[in-house]
Every structure is written in C-alpha cells, then in structure tokens.
mmCIF file with all atom_site columns, C-alpha atoms in Angstrom:
data_model
loop_
_atom_site.group_PDB
_atom_site.id
_atom_site.type_symbol
_atom_site.label_atom_id
_atom_site.label_alt_id
_atom_site.label_comp_id
_atom_site.label_asym_id
_atom_site.label_entity_id
_atom_site.label_seq_id
_atom_site.pdbx_PDB_ins_code
_atom_site.Cartn_x
_atom_site.Cartn_y
_atom_site.Cartn_z
_atom_site.occupancy
_atom_site.B_iso_or_equiv
_atom_site.pdbx_formal_charge
_atom_site.auth_seq_id
_atom_site.auth_comp_id
_atom_site.auth_asym_id
_atom_site.auth_atom_id
_atom_site.pdbx_PDB_model_num
ATOM 1   C CA . MET A 1 1   ? 0.000   0.000  0.000   1.00 0.00 ? 1   MET A CA 1
ATOM 2   C CA . ALA A 1 2   ? 1.340   3.430  -0.898  1.00 0.00 ? 2   ALA A CA 1
ATOM 3   C CA . GLN A 1 3   ? 2.304   5.811  1.859   1.00 0.00 ? 3   GLN A CA 1
ATOM 4   C CA . ARG A 1 4   ? 0.418   9.096  2.308   1.00 0.00 ? 4   ARG A CA 1
ATOM 5   C CA . ALA A 1 5   ? 2.445   12.200 1.558   1.00 0.00 ? 5   ALA A CA 1
ATOM 6   C CA . ASP A 1 6   ? 3.951   13.557 4.766   1.00 0.00 ? 6   ASP A CA 1
ATOM 7   C CA . ASN A 1 7   ? 6.613   15.839 3.365   1.00 0.00 ? 7   ASN A CA 1
ATOM 8   C CA . ASN A 1 8   ? 6.866   18.965 1.295   1.00 0.00 ? 8   ASN A CA 1
ATOM 9   C CA . ASP A 1 9   ? 6.829   17.015 -1.990  1.00 0.00 ? 9   ASP A CA 1
ATOM 10  C CA . GLY A 1 10  ? 3.200   15.922 -1.668  1.00 0.00 ? 10  GLY A CA 1
ATOM 11  C CA . SER A 1 11  ? 1.553   13.389 -3.966  1.00 0.00 ? 11  SER A CA 1
ATOM 12  C CA . CYS A 1 12  ? -0.910  13.137 -6.857  1.00 0.00 ? 12  CYS A CA 1
ATOM 13  C CA . ARG A 1 13  ? -2.435  9.653  -7.194  1.00 0.00 ? 13  ARG A CA 1
ATOM 14  C CA . GLU A 1 14  ? -5.311  8.132  -9.122  1.00 0.00 ? 14  GLU A CA 1
ATOM 15  C CA . ILE A 1 15  ? -8.182  6.742  -7.045  1.00 0.00 ? 15  ILE A CA 1
ATOM 16  C CA . LEU A 1 16  ? -8.855  3.193  -8.193  1.00 0.00 ? 16  LEU A CA 1
ATOM 17  C CA . THR A 1 17  ? -11.918 2.193  -6.140  1.00 0.00 ? 17  THR A CA 1
ATOM 18  C CA . GLY A 1 18  ? -14.981 3.695  -4.513  1.00 0.00 ? 18  GLY A CA 1
ATOM 19  C CA . ARG A 1 19  ? -17.268 6.483  -5.621  1.00 0.00 ? 19  ARG A CA 1
ATOM 20  C CA . HIS A 1 20  ? -14.318 8.707  -6.602  1.00 0.00 ? 20  HIS A CA 1
ATOM 21  C CA . ALA A 1 21  ? -12.695 6.055  -8.808  1.00 0.00 ? 21  ALA A CA 1
ATOM 22  C CA . GLY A 1 22  ? -11.011 7.633  -11.818 1.00 0.00 ? 22  GLY A CA 1
ATOM 23  C CA . LYS A 1 23  ? -10.344 10.953 -10.066 1.00 0.00 ? 23  LYS A CA 1
ATOM 24  C CA . TRP A 1 24  ? -6.961  12.166 -8.838  1.00 0.00 ? 24  TRP A CA 1
ATOM 25  C CA . ARG A 1 25  ? -6.224  12.928 -5.193  1.00 0.00 ? 25  ARG A CA 1
ATOM 26  C CA . VAL A 1 26  ? -3.601  15.519 -4.278  1.00 0.00 ? 26  VAL A CA 1
ATOM 27  C CA . GLN A 1 27  ? -2.222  15.334 -0.736  1.00 0.00 ? 27  GLN A CA 1
ATOM 28  C CA . TYR A 1 28  ? 0.190   17.829 0.715   1.00 0.00 ? 28  TYR A CA 1
ATOM 29  C CA . THR A 1 29  ? 1.424   18.526 4.246   1.00 0.00 ? 29  THR A CA 1
ATOM 30  C CA . HIS A 1 30  ? 2.606   21.992 5.188   1.00 0.00 ? 30  HIS A CA 1
ATOM 31  C CA . ARG A 1 31  ? 3.474   23.879 8.352   1.00 0.00 ? 31  ARG A CA 1
ATOM 32  C CA . THR A 1 32  ? 1.303   26.761 9.536   1.00 0.00 ? 32  THR A CA 1
ATOM 33  C CA . ASP A 1 33  ? 2.673   30.081 10.821  1.00 0.00 ? 33  ASP A CA 1
ATOM 34  C CA . THR A 1 34  ? 2.581   28.626 14.324  1.00 0.00 ? 34  THR A CA 1
ATOM 35  C CA . GLY A 1 35  ? 4.548   25.487 13.368  1.00 0.00 ? 35  GLY A CA 1
ATOM 36  C CA . GLN A 1 36  ? 1.626   23.048 13.335  1.00 0.00 ? 36  GLN A CA 1
ATOM 37  C CA . ARG A 1 37  ? 1.477   20.436 10.563  1.00 0.00 ? 37  ARG A CA 1
ATOM 38  C CA . ARG A 1 38  ? -1.635  20.604 8.361   1.00 0.00 ? 38  ARG A CA 1
ATOM 39  C CA . ARG A 1 39  ? -2.597  18.072 5.718   1.00 0.00 ? 39  ARG A CA 1
ATOM 40  C CA . LEU A 1 40  ? -4.420  19.245 2.590   1.00 0.00 ? 40  LEU A CA 1
ATOM 41  C CA . SER A 1 41  ? -6.325  16.741 0.459   1.00 0.00 ? 41  SER A CA 1
ATOM 42  C CA . ARG A 1 42  ? -8.149  17.710 -2.776  1.00 0.00 ? 42  ARG A CA 1
ATOM 43  C CA . LEU A 1 43  ? -9.793  15.760 -5.607  1.00 0.00 ? 43  LEU A CA 1
ATOM 44  C CA . PHE A 1 44  ? -9.413  16.616 -9.294  1.00 0.00 ? 44  PHE A CA 1
ATOM 45  C CA . SER A 1 45  ? -11.033 15.226 -12.432 1.00 0.00 ? 45  SER A CA 1
ATOM 46  C CA . THR A 1 46  ? -7.781  15.014 -14.380 1.00 0.00 ? 46  THR A CA 1
ATOM 47  C CA . LYS A 1 47  ? -4.175  14.304 -13.592 1.00 0.00 ? 47  LYS A CA 1
ATOM 48  C CA . THR A 1 48  ? -3.132  17.587 -15.228 1.00 0.00 ? 48  THR A CA 1
ATOM 49  C CA . GLU A 1 49  ? -5.323  19.655 -12.890 1.00 0.00 ? 49  GLU A CA 1
ATOM 50  C CA . GLY A 1 50  ? -4.006  17.747 -9.882  1.00 0.00 ? 50  GLY A CA 1
ATOM 51  C CA . LYS A 1 51  ? -0.350  18.127 -10.916 1.00 0.00 ? 51  LYS A CA 1
ATOM 52  C CA . ASP A 1 52  ? -0.790  21.865 -11.565 1.00 0.00 ? 52  ASP A CA 1
ATOM 53  C CA . PHE A 1 53  ? -2.367  22.317 -8.145  1.00 0.00 ? 53  PHE A CA 1
ATOM 54  C CA . LEU A 1 54  ? 0.423   20.316 -6.483  1.00 0.00 ? 54  LEU A CA 1
ATOM 55  C CA . LYS A 1 55  ? 3.123   22.360 -8.245  1.00 0.00 ? 55  LYS A CA 1
ATOM 56  C CA . GLY A 1 56  ? 1.499   25.539 -6.954  1.00 0.00 ? 56  GLY A CA 1
ATOM 57  C CA . LEU A 1 57  ? 1.590   24.127 -3.427  1.00 0.00 ? 57  LEU A CA 1
ATOM 58  C CA . GLN A 1 58  ? 5.224   23.105 -3.774  1.00 0.00 ? 58  GLN A CA 1
ATOM 59  C CA . ARG A 1 59  ? 6.148   26.611 -4.915  1.00 0.00 ? 59  ARG A CA 1
ATOM 60  C CA . GLY A 1 60  ? 4.234   28.045 -1.937  1.00 0.00 ? 60  GLY A CA 1
ATOM 61  C CA . GLU A 1 61  ? 1.857   30.004 -4.167  1.00 0.00 ? 61  GLU A CA 1
ATOM 62  C CA . ARG A 1 62  ? -1.335  28.339 -3.003  1.00 0.00 ? 62  ARG A CA 1
ATOM 63  C CA . VAL A 1 63  ? -0.625  27.638 0.666   1.00 0.00 ? 63  VAL A CA 1
ATOM 64  C CA . ALA A 1 64  ? -1.303  31.197 1.833   1.00 0.00 ? 64  ALA A CA 1
ATOM 65  C CA . ALA A 1 65  ? -4.488  31.370 -0.257  1.00 0.00 ? 65  ALA A CA 1
ATOM 66  C CA . LEU A 1 66  ? -5.719  28.058 1.145   1.00 0.00 ? 66  LEU A CA 1
ATOM 67  C CA . ARG A 1 67  ? -5.070  29.243 4.691   1.00 0.00 ? 67  ARG A CA 1
ATOM 68  C CA . ARG A 1 68  ? -7.095  32.378 4.023   1.00 0.00 ? 68  ARG A CA 1
ATOM 69  C CA . THR A 1 69  ? -10.058 30.479 2.582   1.00 0.00 ? 69  THR A CA 1
ATOM 70  C CA . GLN A 1 70  ? -10.049 27.758 5.232   1.00 0.00 ? 70  GLN A CA 1
ATOM 71  C CA . GLU A 1 71  ? -10.147 29.895 8.325   1.00 0.00 ? 71  GLU A CA 1
ATOM 72  C CA . PRO A 1 72  ? -10.617 33.577 9.157   1.00 0.00 ? 72  PRO A CA 1
ATOM 73  C CA . THR A 1 73  ? -8.263  35.569 11.318  1.00 0.00 ? 73  THR A CA 1
ATOM 74  C CA . LEU A 1 74  ? -9.466  36.699 14.729  1.00 0.00 ? 74  LEU A CA 1
ATOM 75  C CA . GLY A 1 75  ? -10.015 40.222 13.387  1.00 0.00 ? 75  GLY A CA 1
ATOM 76  C CA . GLU A 1 76  ? -12.014 39.024 10.376  1.00 0.00 ? 76  GLU A CA 1
ATOM 77  C CA . TRP A 1 77  ? -14.132 36.775 12.578  1.00 0.00 ? 77  TRP A CA 1
ATOM 78  C CA . PHE A 1 78  ? -14.826 39.500 15.122  1.00 0.00 ? 78  PHE A CA 1
ATOM 79  C CA . ASP A 1 79  ? -15.889 41.911 12.355  1.00 0.00 ? 79  ASP A CA 1
ATOM 80  C CA . TRP A 1 80  ? -18.116 39.257 10.774  1.00 0.00 ? 80  TRP A CA 1
ATOM 81  C CA . LEU A 1 81  ? -19.880 38.614 14.085  1.00 0.00 ? 81  LEU A CA 1
ATOM 82  C CA . ALA A 1 82  ? -20.378 42.348 14.665  1.00 0.00 ? 82  ALA A CA 1
ATOM 83  C CA . ARG A 1 83  ? -21.991 42.756 11.227  1.00 0.00 ? 83  ARG A CA 1
ATOM 84  C CA . ASN A 1 84  ? -23.914 39.498 10.795  1.00 0.00 ? 84  ASN A CA 1
ATOM 85  C CA . ASP A 1 85  ? -24.632 37.769 14.111  1.00 0.00 ? 85  ASP A CA 1
ATOM 86  C CA . TRP A 1 86  ? -24.724 40.138 17.067  1.00 0.00 ? 86  TRP A CA 1
ATOM 87  C CA . PRO A 1 87  ? -27.224 42.696 15.670  1.00 0.00 ? 87  PRO A CA 1
ATOM 88  C CA . GLU A 1 88  ? -29.970 40.049 15.928  1.00 0.00 ? 88  GLU A CA 1
ATOM 89  C CA . THR A 1 89  ? -29.545 39.528 19.678  1.00 0.00 ? 89  THR A CA 1
ATOM 90  C CA . ILE A 1 90  ? -27.436 42.361 21.121  1.00 0.00 ? 90  ILE A CA 1
ATOM 91  C CA . GLY A 1 91  ? -28.040 46.108 21.390  1.00 0.00 ? 91  GLY A CA 1
ATOM 92  C CA . GLU A 1 92  ? -26.144 48.517 19.177  1.00 0.00 ? 92  GLU A CA 1
ATOM 93  C CA . SER A 1 93  ? -24.367 50.183 22.113  1.00 0.00 ? 93  SER A CA 1
ATOM 94  C CA . THR A 1 94  ? -23.057 46.811 23.352  1.00 0.00 ? 94  THR A CA 1
ATOM 95  C CA . ILE A 1 95  ? -21.781 45.910 19.879  1.00 0.00 ? 95  ILE A CA 1
ATOM 96  C CA . SER A 1 96  ? -20.107 49.310 19.597  1.00 0.00 ? 96  SER A CA 1
ATOM 97  C CA . ALA A 1 97  ? -18.408 48.837 22.986  1.00 0.00 ? 97  ALA A CA 1
ATOM 98  C CA . ARG A 1 98  ? -17.154 45.369 22.041  1.00 0.00 ? 98  ARG A CA 1
ATOM 99  C CA . THR A 1 99  ? -15.791 46.416 18.661  1.00 0.00 ? 99  THR A CA 1
ATOM 100 C CA . GLY A 1 100 ? -14.209 49.506 20.209  1.00 0.00 ? 100 GLY A CA 1
ATOM 101 C CA . ARG A 1 101 ? -12.392 47.435 22.825  1.00 0.00 ? 101 ARG A CA 1
ATOM 102 C CA . PHE A 1 102 ? -11.271 44.992 20.129  1.00 0.00 ? 102 PHE A CA 1
ATOM 103 C CA . ARG A 1 103 ? -9.851  47.707 17.865  1.00 0.00 ? 103 ARG A CA 1
ATOM 104 C CA . LYS A 1 104 ? -8.153  49.556 20.708  1.00 0.00 ? 104 LYS A CA 1
ATOM 105 C CA . TYR A 1 105 ? -6.660  46.679 22.680  1.00 0.00 ? 105 TYR A CA 1
ATOM 106 C CA . VAL A 1 106 ? -6.691  43.427 20.667  1.00 0.00 ? 106 VAL A CA 1
ATOM 107 C CA . ALA A 1 107 ? -6.454  44.064 16.914  1.00 0.00 ? 107 ALA A CA 1
ATOM 108 C CA . SER A 1 108 ? -2.776  45.028 16.778  1.00 0.00 ? 108 SER A CA 1
ATOM 109 C CA . HIS A 1 109 ? -1.684  42.068 18.939  1.00 0.00 ? 109 HIS A CA 1
ATOM 110 C CA . LEU A 1 110 ? -3.855  39.120 17.886  1.00 0.00 ? 110 LEU A CA 1
ATOM 111 C CA . GLY A 1 111 ? -6.127  40.374 15.095  1.00 0.00 ? 111 GLY A CA 1
ATOM 112 C CA . ASN A 1 112 ? -4.083  38.920 12.204  1.00 0.00 ? 112 ASN A CA 1
ATOM 113 C CA . TRP A 1 113 ? -3.739  35.420 13.645  1.00 0.00 ? 113 TRP A CA 1
ATOM 114 C CA . PRO A 1 114 ? -5.915  32.585 12.283  1.00 0.00 ? 114 PRO A CA 1
ATOM 115 C CA . LEU A 1 115 ? -8.357  31.327 14.916  1.00 0.00 ? 115 LEU A CA 1
ATOM 116 C CA . SER A 1 116 ? -6.748  27.910 15.371  1.00 0.00 ? 116 SER A CA 1
ATOM 117 C CA . GLY A 1 117 ? -3.249  29.417 15.410  1.00 0.00 ? 117 GLY A CA 1
ATOM 118 C CA . ILE A 1 118 ? -3.757  31.414 18.600  1.00 0.00 ? 118 ILE A CA 1
ATOM 119 C CA . ASP A 1 119 ? -1.790  29.892 21.440  1.00 0.00 ? 119 ASP A CA 1
ATOM 120 C CA . PRO A 1 120 ? -2.721  30.237 25.141  1.00 0.00 ? 120 PRO A CA 1
ATOM 121 C CA . LEU A 1 121 ? 0.853   31.389 25.857  1.00 0.00 ? 121 LEU A CA 1
ATOM 122 C CA . GLN A 1 122 ? 0.334   34.289 23.430  1.00 0.00 ? 122 GLN A CA 1
ATOM 123 C CA . VAL A 1 123 ? -2.956  35.095 25.120  1.00 0.00 ? 123 VAL A CA 1
ATOM 124 C CA . ARG A 1 124 ? -1.356  35.003 28.579  1.00 0.00 ? 124 ARG A CA 1
ATOM 125 C CA . ALA A 1 125 ? 1.341   37.427 27.386  1.00 0.00 ? 125 ALA A CA 1
ATOM 126 C CA . PHE A 1 126 ? -1.351  39.641 25.829  1.00 0.00 ? 126 PHE A CA 1
ATOM 127 C CA . TYR A 1 127 ? -3.332  39.838 29.092  1.00 0.00 ? 127 TYR A CA 1
ATOM 128 C CA . LYS A 1 128 ? -0.107  40.663 30.965  1.00 0.00 ? 128 LYS A CA 1
ATOM 129 C CA . HIS A 1 129 ? 0.702   43.375 28.416  1.00 0.00 ? 129 HIS A CA 1
ATOM 130 C CA . LEU A 1 130 ? -2.741  44.927 28.967  1.00 0.00 ? 130 LEU A CA 1
ATOM 131 C CA . ARG A 1 131 ? -2.244  45.041 32.742  1.00 0.00 ? 131 ARG A CA 1
ATOM 132 C CA . ASP A 1 132 ? 1.328   46.349 32.426  1.00 0.00 ? 132 ASP A CA 1
ATOM 133 C CA . SER A 1 133 ? 0.145   49.150 30.114  1.00 0.00 ? 133 SER A CA 1
ATOM 134 C CA . GLY A 1 134 ? -2.248  50.406 32.800  1.00 0.00 ? 134 GLY A CA 1
ATOM 135 C CA . ALA A 1 135 ? -5.515  48.605 32.012  1.00 0.00 ? 135 ALA A CA 1
ATOM 136 C CA . SER A 1 136 ? -7.642  47.893 35.068  1.00 0.00 ? 136 SER A CA 1
ATOM 137 C CA . ASP A 1 137 ? -8.494  44.331 36.075  1.00 0.00 ? 137 ASP A CA 1
ATOM 138 C CA . SER A 1 138 ? -12.136 44.942 35.149  1.00 0.00 ? 138 SER A CA 1
ATOM 139 C CA . LEU A 1 139 ? -11.163 46.106 31.627  1.00 0.00 ? 139 LEU A CA 1
ATOM 140 C CA . VAL A 1 140 ? -8.977  43.026 31.105  1.00 0.00 ? 140 VAL A CA 1
ATOM 141 C CA . LEU A 1 141 ? -11.932 40.863 32.204  1.00 0.00 ? 141 LEU A CA 1
ATOM 142 C CA . GLU A 1 142 ? -14.239 42.639 29.726  1.00 0.00 ? 142 GLU A CA 1
ATOM 143 C CA . VAL A 1 143 ? -11.757 42.105 26.858  1.00 0.00 ? 143 VAL A CA 1
ATOM 144 C CA . ARG A 1 144 ? -11.374 38.455 27.891  1.00 0.00 ? 144 ARG A CA 1
ATOM 145 C CA . SER A 1 145 ? -15.157 38.010 27.966  1.00 0.00 ? 145 SER A CA 1
ATOM 146 C CA . ASP A 1 146 ? -15.491 39.458 24.431  1.00 0.00 ? 146 ASP A CA 1
ATOM 147 C CA . LEU A 1 147 ? -12.799 37.139 23.069  1.00 0.00 ? 147 LEU A CA 1
ATOM 148 C CA . VAL A 1 148 ? -14.147 34.030 24.823  1.00 0.00 ? 148 VAL A CA 1
ATOM 149 C CA . ARG A 1 149 ? -17.621 34.666 23.362  1.00 0.00 ? 149 ARG A CA 1
ATOM 150 C CA . ALA A 1 150 ? -16.295 35.260 19.848  1.00 0.00 ? 150 ALA A CA 1
ATOM 151 C CA . PHE A 1 151 ? -14.156 32.102 19.904  1.00 0.00 ? 151 PHE A CA 1
ATOM 152 C CA . ASN A 1 152 ? -17.031 30.030 21.319  1.00 0.00 ? 152 ASN A CA 1
ATOM 153 C CA . GLN A 1 153 ? -19.220 31.146 18.408  1.00 0.00 ? 153 GLN A CA 1
ATOM 154 C CA . ALA A 1 154 ? -16.485 30.095 15.976  1.00 0.00 ? 154 ALA A CA 1
ATOM 155 C CA . THR A 1 155 ? -16.699 26.622 17.514  1.00 0.00 ? 155 THR A CA 1
ATOM 156 C CA . SER A 1 156 ? -20.475 26.448 17.780  1.00 0.00 ? 156 SER A CA 1
ATOM 157 C CA . PRO A 1 157 ? -22.738 27.131 15.957  1.00 0.00 ? 157 PRO A CA 1
ATOM 158 C CA . TYR A 1 158 ? -20.558 28.288 13.029  1.00 0.00 ? 158 TYR A CA 1
ATOM 159 C CA . GLN A 1 159 ? -17.931 25.509 13.136  1.00 0.00 ? 159 GLN A CA 1
ATOM 160 C CA . ARG A 1 160 ? -15.064 27.629 11.844  1.00 0.00 ? 160 ARG A CA 1
ATOM 161 C CA . VAL A 1 161 ? -12.664 25.800 14.183  1.00 0.00 ? 161 VAL A CA 1
ATOM 162 C CA . PRO A 1 162 ? -12.803 22.162 15.378  1.00 0.00 ? 162 PRO A CA 1
ATOM 163 C CA . HIS A 1 163 ? -14.745 21.349 18.562  1.00 0.00 ? 163 HIS A CA 1
ATOM 164 C CA . SER A 1 164 ? -11.644 19.608 19.871  1.00 0.00 ? 164 SER A CA 1
ATOM 165 C CA . LEU A 1 165 ? -9.775  22.925 19.991  1.00 0.00 ? 165 LEU A CA 1
ATOM 166 C CA . ALA A 1 166 ? -9.823  24.459 23.467  1.00 0.00 ? 166 ALA A CA 1
ATOM 167 C CA . ASN A 1 167 ? -10.688 28.134 23.792  1.00 0.00 ? 167 ASN A CA 1
ATOM 168 C CA . PRO A 1 168 ? -7.276  29.835 24.245  1.00 0.00 ? 168 PRO A CA 1
ATOM 169 C CA . PHE A 1 169 ? -8.828  32.971 25.753  1.00 0.00 ? 169 PHE A CA 1
ATOM 170 C CA . ARG A 1 170 ? -10.431 31.176 28.691  1.00 0.00 ? 170 ARG A CA 1
ATOM 171 C CA . LEU A 1 171 ? -7.554  31.637 31.108  1.00 0.00 ? 171 LEU A CA 1
ATOM 172 C CA . PRO A 1 172 ? -7.986  32.436 34.806  1.00 0.00 ? 172 PRO A CA 1
ATOM 173 C CA . LEU A 1 173 ? -7.398  36.102 35.522  1.00 0.00 ? 173 LEU A CA 1
ATOM 174 C CA . GLN A 1 174 ? -6.959  38.240 38.603  1.00 0.00 ? 174 GLN A CA 1
ATOM 175 C CA . GLN A 1 175 ? -10.334 39.508 39.764  1.00 0.00 ? 175 GLN A CA 1
ATOM 176 C CA . PRO A 1 176 ? -10.857 43.225 40.483  1.00 0.00 ? 176 PRO A CA 1
ATOM 177 C CA . ALA A 1 177 ? -10.449 44.237 44.116  1.00 0.00 ? 177 ALA A CA 1
ATOM 178 C CA . ARG A 1 178 ? -13.712 43.928 46.008  1.00 0.00 ? 178 ARG A CA 1
ATOM 179 C CA . ARG A 1 179 ? -15.267 47.169 47.099  1.00 0.00 ? 179 ARG A CA 1
ATOM 180 C CA . ASP A 1 180 ? -16.856 47.444 50.520  1.00 0.00 ? 180 ASP A CA 1
ATOM 181 C CA . ALA A 1 181 ? -20.576 48.091 50.410  1.00 0.00 ? 181 ALA A CA 1
ATOM 182 C CA . VAL A 1 182 ? -21.790 51.108 52.354  1.00 0.00 ? 182 VAL A CA 1
ATOM 183 C CA . ALA A 1 183 ? -25.295 51.098 53.782  1.00 0.00 ? 183 ALA A CA 1
ATOM 184 C CA . LEU A 1 184 ? -26.910 54.423 54.590  1.00 0.00 ? 184 LEU A CA 1
ATOM 185 C CA . THR A 1 185 ? -29.961 55.103 56.666  1.00 0.00 ? 185 THR A CA 1
ATOM 186 C CA . PRO A 1 186 ? -32.776 57.139 55.055  1.00 0.00 ? 186 PRO A CA 1
ATOM 187 C CA . GLU A 1 187 ? -31.788 60.091 57.242  1.00 0.00 ? 187 GLU A CA 1
ATOM 188 C CA . GLU A 1 188 ? -28.166 59.942 56.024  1.00 0.00 ? 188 GLU A CA 1
ATOM 189 C CA . VAL A 1 189 ? -29.305 59.780 52.397  1.00 0.00 ? 189 VAL A CA 1
ATOM 190 C CA . HIS A 1 190 ? -31.595 62.779 52.937  1.00 0.00 ? 190 HIS A CA 1
ATOM 191 C CA . ALA A 1 191 ? -28.826 64.723 54.621  1.00 0.00 ? 191 ALA A CA 1
ATOM 192 C CA . SER A 1 192 ? -26.384 64.003 51.782  1.00 0.00 ? 192 SER A CA 1
ATOM 193 C CA . LEU A 1 193 ? -28.909 65.103 49.147  1.00 0.00 ? 193 LEU A CA 1
ATOM 194 C CA . ILE A 1 194 ? -29.517 68.499 50.711  1.00 0.00 ? 194 ILE A CA 1
ATOM 195 C CA . GLU A 1 195 ? -25.804 69.226 51.186  1.00 0.00 ? 195 GLU A CA 1
ATOM 196 C CA . PRO A 1 196 ? -24.607 71.906 48.672  1.00 0.00 ? 196 PRO A CA 1
#
C-alpha cells in the first residue's frame, strides 16, 4: 500500500476504487505560521489539474491562499460577528463597545492570527501586556469576555474551528479588588442630598 504524503513534496495519485474512482487525489502537508502540521487533500477530475495544483503548493503560491479560505483571522471573525450575528440579539451600544475594545486593545496584537493558530501562551502574554500598560483588572476581564464569546461562536454554531480545539482565551485572571458596600440610613441619604 502506498504511503500518504507527509513531506513537502506531496503526492498526486489516481483513485482506483470507490465512488471517486477515476479521479486524482492531491495530498500535501505543510506547516502553519505557528509550526503546526496541516494536511491538505483535494480531488481533481484530471491528472493535469491535480499536478498543476500540487506544483502551486510546492512553490508556496497556493498555501497562503488556502489558509485564508479555510479559516478567518481573529479580526475578520470578530468583524463578521459584529456585522452578521450580534445585531440580531445584542443592542447597538453593546456591539459598539465590544468592537471599540477589540480595535483599541486586541487588533494590533492578535487580530491577524488565524483562529486555530492562537496559542494560550500568546494570550497570557497579551493579558499581561494589557495590565502592564495600565488597564484595570475589570477592563482586562471585559476584553477576555469578548474574546471568549467570539471564539465560542467560531466553535459552535458556526464551526469555523474544530470542537476539539480548546478556547485559548479562557484563562484564569486576577479579579478586580472587592469594594466594601456602604449602607446608609434614610436620614443619612436625605442629609447628603440636601448638602450643597
């Protein structure tokens, strides 16, 4: 039995049995920007089409295009949700606040990464960067909440990333300092209201 292609040469083989008999299967394994190995497998009607596609992969011309079509970046996904999903269930002011936080704090750090390429170590460093740059604990929690929701929607219901992929944004964070509650009597409230 022939081996599947597990190197940068790839393979183009005719399918001899089954419902795709007579077609040509191209298999190619490449490394993503984050170093993960990804296997591509495509069917073609003719050997010429398959060989041309494989040559494009070997030259690196098609790999970037395939990555773009397979999976959106975090920034693209966030924008898509803000335009197509959230308006049906969330108020306009909430959407505006979420997209504003994303553009201001997240886009330049993680916005260009494909969803499945985001590593929890990157996310941990990003949260630390936010705190070190003066963001309050409550703001970091709000940003985290936005990102967790967006990634969860990419998993279900839209299935843009596999269910087996853990949400990299769901990391434990330091909670804001608790504020002491102050109870006032009605007389104290009245007195404070009439003070100039």
